[in-house]
PDB file of C-alpha atoms in Angstrom:
ATOM      1  CA  MET A   1     113.757 -12.498 -65.264  1.00 50.00           C
ATOM      2  CA  SER A   2     114.390 -12.768 -61.540  1.00 49.00           C
ATOM      3  CA  ARG A   3     115.966 -10.064 -59.447  1.00 45.00           C
ATOM      4  CA  SER A   4     119.130 -12.069 -58.851  1.00 46.00           C
ATOM      5  CA  ASP A   5     120.504 -15.386 -59.951  1.00 45.00           C
ATOM      6  CA  SER A   6     120.411 -18.539 -57.795  1.00 47.00           C
ATOM      7  CA  ASP A   7     123.513 -17.825 -55.701  1.00 47.00           C
ATOM      8  CA  GLY A   8     122.251 -14.377 -54.696  1.00 59.00           C
ATOM      9  CA  ALA A   9     124.702 -12.483 -56.905  1.00 64.00           C
ATOM     10  CA  ARG A  10     123.457  -9.316 -58.507  1.00 87.00           C
ATOM     11  CA  ILE A  11     122.479  -9.294 -62.167  1.00 92.00           C
ATOM     12  CA  ARG A  12     125.161  -7.647 -64.312  1.00 95.00           C
ATOM     13  CA  ALA A  13     123.375  -5.170 -66.548  1.00 94.00           C
ATOM     14  CA  VAL A  14     124.284  -2.848 -69.378  1.00 95.00           C
ATOM     15  CA  ILE A  15     121.982   0.122 -69.917  1.00 93.00           C
ATOM     16  CA  TYR A  16     121.256   1.493 -73.394  1.00 94.00           C
ATOM     17  CA  CYS A  17     119.765   4.982 -73.744  1.00 92.00           C
ATOM     18  CA  ARG A  18     119.043   7.275 -76.664  1.00 90.00           C
ATOM     19  CA  VAL A  19     118.716  11.040 -76.526  1.00 88.00           C
ATOM     20  CA  GLY A  20     116.973  12.576 -79.521  1.00 81.00           C
ATOM     21  CA  SER A  21     118.236  15.418 -81.631  1.00 69.00           C
ATOM     22  CA  GLY A  22     116.758  18.376 -79.831  1.00 70.00           C
ATOM     23  CA  VAL A  23     117.822  21.526 -78.070  1.00 71.00           C
ATOM     24  CA  PRO A  24     120.995  20.964 -75.998  1.00 71.00           C
ATOM     25  CA  SER A  25     119.259  21.967 -72.750  1.00 73.00           C
ATOM     26  CA  ASP A  26     116.541  19.364 -73.477  1.00 78.00           C
ATOM     27  CA  GLN A  27     119.243  16.754 -74.065  1.00 79.00           C
ATOM     28  CA  ASP A  28     120.912  17.666 -70.764  1.00 80.00           C
ATOM     29  CA  ALA A  29     117.615  17.308 -68.911  1.00 84.00           C
ATOM     30  CA  ALA A  30     116.967  13.938 -70.603  1.00 83.00           C
ATOM     31  CA  VAL A  31     120.390  12.637 -69.538  1.00 83.00           C
ATOM     32  CA  LEU A  32     119.784  13.728 -65.927  1.00 85.00           C
ATOM     33  CA  ARG A  33     116.361  12.021 -65.888  1.00 87.00           C
ATOM     34  CA  GLN A  34     117.871   8.835 -67.324  1.00 87.00           C
ATOM     35  CA  ALA A  35     120.680   8.872 -64.733  1.00 87.00           C
ATOM     36  CA  ALA A  36     118.140   9.149 -61.913  1.00 89.00           C
ATOM     37  CA  ARG A  37     116.089   6.272 -63.343  1.00 88.00           C
ATOM     38  CA  ILE A  38     119.198   4.110 -63.737  1.00 89.00           C
ATOM     39  CA  ALA A  39     120.133   4.659 -60.071  1.00 89.00           C
ATOM     40  CA  GLU A  40     116.571   3.785 -59.032  1.00 91.00           C
ATOM     41  CA  LEU A  41     116.580   0.611 -61.186  1.00 88.00           C
ATOM     42  CA  GLU A  42     119.946  -0.443 -59.818  1.00 89.00           C
ATOM     43  CA  ARG A  43     118.624  -0.244 -56.273  1.00 90.00           C
ATOM     44  CA  ARG A  44     115.108  -1.629 -56.883  1.00 89.00           C
ATOM     45  CA  LEU A  45     116.098  -4.601 -59.085  1.00 88.00           C
ATOM     46  CA  ASN A  46     119.408  -5.383 -57.322  1.00 89.00           C
ATOM     47  CA  LEU A  47     121.453  -4.745 -60.453  1.00 92.00           C
ATOM     48  CA  LYS A  48     125.159  -4.249 -60.917  1.00 93.00           C
ATOM     49  CA  VAL A  49     125.406  -1.763 -63.798  1.00 93.00           C
ATOM     50  CA  VAL A  50     128.572  -2.652 -65.732  1.00 94.00           C
ATOM     51  CA  GLY A  51     128.096  -0.141 -68.521  1.00 93.00           C
ATOM     52  CA  ILE A  52     125.925   2.664 -69.824  1.00 93.00           C
ATOM     53  CA  TYR A  53     125.796   3.401 -73.540  1.00 94.00           C
ATOM     54  CA  THR A  54     123.995   6.531 -74.727  1.00 92.00           C
ATOM     55  CA  ASP A  55     123.472   7.677 -78.288  1.00 92.00           C
ATOM     56  CA  PHE A  56     123.091  11.449 -78.587  1.00 88.00           C
ATOM     57  CA  ALA A  57     121.245  13.257 -81.382  1.00 86.00           C
ATOM     58  CA  VAL A  58     120.103   9.977 -82.919  1.00 89.00           C
ATOM     59  CA  THR A  59     116.538   9.409 -84.058  1.00 89.00           C
ATOM     60  CA  ARG A  60     114.784   6.143 -83.293  1.00 87.00           C
ATOM     61  CA  SER A  61     114.534   5.461 -87.028  1.00 90.00           C
ATOM     62  CA  THR A  62     118.348   5.432 -87.303  1.00 92.00           C
ATOM     63  CA  PRO A  63     119.391   1.823 -88.022  1.00 94.00           C
ATOM     64  CA  TRP A  64     120.899   0.025 -85.034  1.00 94.00           C
ATOM     65  CA  ALA A  65     124.248  -0.552 -86.777  1.00 94.00           C
ATOM     66  CA  ALA A  66     124.545   3.169 -87.665  1.00 95.00           C
ATOM     67  CA  ARG A  67     124.304   4.331 -84.040  1.00 95.00           C
ATOM     68  CA  PRO A  68     127.750   4.977 -82.497  1.00 96.00           C
ATOM     69  CA  ALA A  69     126.996   3.863 -78.917  1.00 95.00           C
ATOM     70  CA  ALA A  70     124.848   0.921 -80.052  1.00 96.00           C
ATOM     71  CA  SER A  71     127.637  -0.293 -82.334  1.00 96.00           C
ATOM     72  CA  ARG A  72     130.177   0.073 -79.543  1.00 96.00           C
ATOM     73  CA  LEU A  73     127.870  -1.829 -77.168  1.00 96.00           C
ATOM     74  CA  THR A  74     127.317  -4.764 -79.530  1.00 96.00           C
ATOM     75  CA  ARG A  75     131.020  -4.933 -80.427  1.00 96.00           C
ATOM     76  CA  ARG A  76     132.093  -4.958 -76.745  1.00 96.00           C
ATOM     77  CA  LEU A  77     129.532  -7.645 -75.884  1.00 95.00           C
ATOM     78  CA  ALA A  78     130.670  -9.800 -78.823  1.00 94.00           C
ATOM     79  CA  ASP A  79     134.354  -9.375 -77.877  1.00 94.00           C
ATOM     80  CA  LYS A  80     133.515 -10.192 -74.229  1.00 93.00           C
ATOM     81  CA  ALA A  81     135.093  -6.864 -73.231  1.00 94.00           C
ATOM     82  CA  VAL A  82     131.897  -6.259 -71.250  1.00 93.00           C
ATOM     83  CA  ARG A  83     130.446  -9.212 -69.367  1.00 93.00           C
ATOM     84  CA  ALA A  84     126.754  -8.708 -68.775  1.00 95.00           C
ATOM     85  CA  ASP A  85     123.694 -10.868 -68.187  1.00 95.00           C
ATOM     86  CA  VAL A  86     121.202  -8.453 -69.698  1.00 95.00           C
ATOM     87  CA  VAL A  87     120.860  -5.209 -71.633  1.00 95.00           C
ATOM     88  CA  ILE A  88     118.216  -2.927 -70.195  1.00 93.00           C
ATOM     89  CA  VAL A  89     116.324  -0.500 -72.382  1.00 92.00           C
ATOM     90  CA  GLU A  90     113.797   1.556 -70.453  1.00 86.00           C
ATOM     91  CA  ASP A  91     111.358   2.037 -73.333  1.00 87.00           C
ATOM     92  CA  PRO A  92     112.297  -0.078 -76.374  1.00 90.00           C
ATOM     93  CA  HIS A  93     109.910   1.772 -78.693  1.00 87.00           C
ATOM     94  CA  HIS A  94     111.475   5.110 -77.824  1.00 86.00           C
ATOM     95  CA  ALA A  95     115.114   4.073 -77.413  1.00 90.00           C
ATOM     96  CA  ILE A  96     115.408   1.512 -80.201  1.00 91.00           C
ATOM     97  CA  GLY A  97     112.348   2.149 -82.371  1.00 89.00           C
ATOM     98  CA  PRO A  98     109.831  -0.428 -83.607  1.00 89.00           C
ATOM     99  CA  ALA A  99     111.569  -0.908 -86.959  1.00 89.00           C
ATOM    100  CA  ASN A 100     114.948  -1.572 -85.298  1.00 91.00           C
ATOM    101  CA  ILE A 101     113.995  -3.984 -82.504  1.00 92.00           C
ATOM    102  CA  SER A 102     114.612  -7.140 -84.532  1.00 92.00           C
ATOM    103  CA  ALA A 103     118.072  -6.003 -85.704  1.00 93.00           C
ATOM    104  CA  ALA A 104     119.017  -4.839 -82.212  1.00 93.00           C
ATOM    105  CA  LEU A 105     118.023  -8.136 -80.587  1.00 94.00           C
ATOM    106  CA  LYS A 106     120.066 -10.113 -83.122  1.00 94.00           C
ATOM    107  CA  ALA A 107     123.109  -7.846 -82.770  1.00 94.00           C
ATOM    108  CA  ILE A 108     123.120  -7.758 -78.968  1.00 94.00           C
ATOM    109  CA  GLY A 109     123.011 -11.527 -78.504  1.00 93.00           C
ATOM    110  CA  ILE A 110     122.012 -11.543 -74.809  1.00 94.00           C
ATOM    111  CA  PRO A 111     118.558 -10.881 -73.313  1.00 94.00           C
ATOM    112  CA  VAL A 112     117.216  -7.374 -73.753  1.00 94.00           C
ATOM    113  CA  CYS A 113     114.741  -6.343 -71.077  1.00 93.00           C
ATOM    114  CA  ALA A 114     112.543  -3.435 -70.140  1.00 91.00           C
ATOM    115  CA  PRO A 115     112.233  -2.654 -66.441  1.00 88.00           C
ATOM    116  CA  ARG A 116     108.808  -3.061 -64.931  1.00 84.00           C
ATOM    117  CA  ALA A 117     108.056  -4.638 -61.543  1.00 80.00           C
ATOM    118  CA  GLU A 118     110.761  -7.070 -62.650  1.00 86.00           C
ATOM    119  CA  LEU A 119     112.758  -7.252 -65.869  1.00 88.00           C
ATOM    120  CA  HIS A 120     110.442  -7.919 -68.815  1.00 89.00           C
ATOM    121  CA  PRO A 121     112.076  -9.501 -71.909  1.00 91.00           C
ATOM    122  CA  VAL A 122     111.805  -7.532 -75.139  1.00 91.00           C
ATOM    123  CA  THR A 123     110.855  -9.673 -78.126  1.00 88.00           C
ATOM    124  CA  GLU A 124     110.426  -8.797 -81.771  1.00 81.00           C
ATOM    125  CA  ASP A 125     106.922 -10.287 -81.834  1.00 74.00           C
ATOM    126  CA  ASP A 126     105.799  -8.302 -78.790  1.00 62.00           C
ATOM    127  CA  PRO A 127     102.240  -7.057 -79.472  1.00 53.00           C
ATOM    128  CA  ALA A 128     103.234  -3.551 -78.390  1.00 53.00           C
ATOM    129  CA  SER A 129     106.028  -3.591 -80.995  1.00 48.00           C
ATOM    130  CA  ALA A 130     103.631  -4.615 -83.723  1.00 48.00           C
ATOM    131  CA  ILE A 131     101.126  -1.925 -82.776  1.00 48.00           C
ATOM    132  CA  ALA A 132     103.795   0.773 -82.528  1.00 47.00           C
ATOM    133  CA  GLY A 133     105.227  -0.299 -85.876  1.00 47.00           C
ATOM    134  CA  ARG A 134     101.848  -0.058 -87.577  1.00 48.00           C
ATOM    135  CA  MET A 135     101.165   3.315 -85.990  1.00 48.00           C
ATOM    136  CA  SER A 136     104.516   4.759 -87.079  1.00 47.00           C
ATOM    137  CA  ALA A 137     104.215   3.523 -90.669  1.00 50.00           C
ATOM    138  CA  PRO A 138     102.582   5.929 -93.098  1.00 52.00           C
ATOM    139  CA  PRO A 139      99.318   4.716 -94.609  1.00 53.00           C
ATOM    140  CA  SER A 140      99.529   3.005 -97.964  1.00 51.00           C
ATOM    141  CA  PRO A 141      98.448   4.971-101.074  1.00 53.00           C
ATOM    142  CA  ALA A 142      95.400   2.703-101.407  1.00 52.00           C
ATOM    143  CA  ARG A 143      94.361   3.370 -97.824  1.00 50.00           C
ATOM    144  CA  ARG A 144      94.831   7.123 -98.226  1.00 49.00           C
ATOM    145  CA  ALA A 145      92.745   7.110-101.414  1.00 52.00           C
ATOM    146  CA  ARG A 146      89.885   5.138 -99.878  1.00 49.00           C
ATOM    147  CA  ARG A 147      86.726   7.217 -99.805  1.00 52.00           C
ATOM    148  CA  PHE A 148      84.288   7.337 -96.945  1.00 48.00           C
ATOM    149  CA  PRO A 149      80.983   5.559 -97.476  1.00 51.00           C
ATOM    150  CA  VAL A 150      78.364   7.728 -99.168  1.00 51.00           C
ATOM    151  CA  SER A 151      76.353   7.980 -95.951  1.00 50.00           C
ATOM    152  CA  ASP A 152      79.311   9.621 -94.153  1.00 50.00           C
ATOM    153  CA  ARG A 153      79.940  12.308 -96.759  1.00 50.00           C
ATOM    154  CA  ARG A 154      78.679  15.800 -96.260  1.00 53.00           C
ATOM    155  CA  ARG A 155      76.261  16.936 -98.878  1.00 50.00           C
TER     156      ARG A 155
END
């Protein structure tokens, strides 16, 4: 996605953040770090931030629809109460969670991007999503029960 549209206007962006359920001082520090990164993104990518939605004390495994700020964000976008070109999620695997990316993309309805040198679209078939999803899933009972080859066993 380009830094600005064809007439030079700034991209209207909504930022979605998630702060995990930790110690309150850790949450405060996380919010301050996110605010600094948002200001830097706004300047570097020529964005006009039209909204910031932050879920507090929510794990990344919490379904998208069960998150208060995420639900408010999707409802306001659907009602056109917030007019934005893109939703920016700094780290989709941390903020949304691999298992929730598909549901989030469908609910949001406009492009979701991660900031890199430019805005990078988040897709549900992103190889990083697939890898993160496999890594976060517990091994199957058959895989856990699989024995090492005889040559690898200690005698």
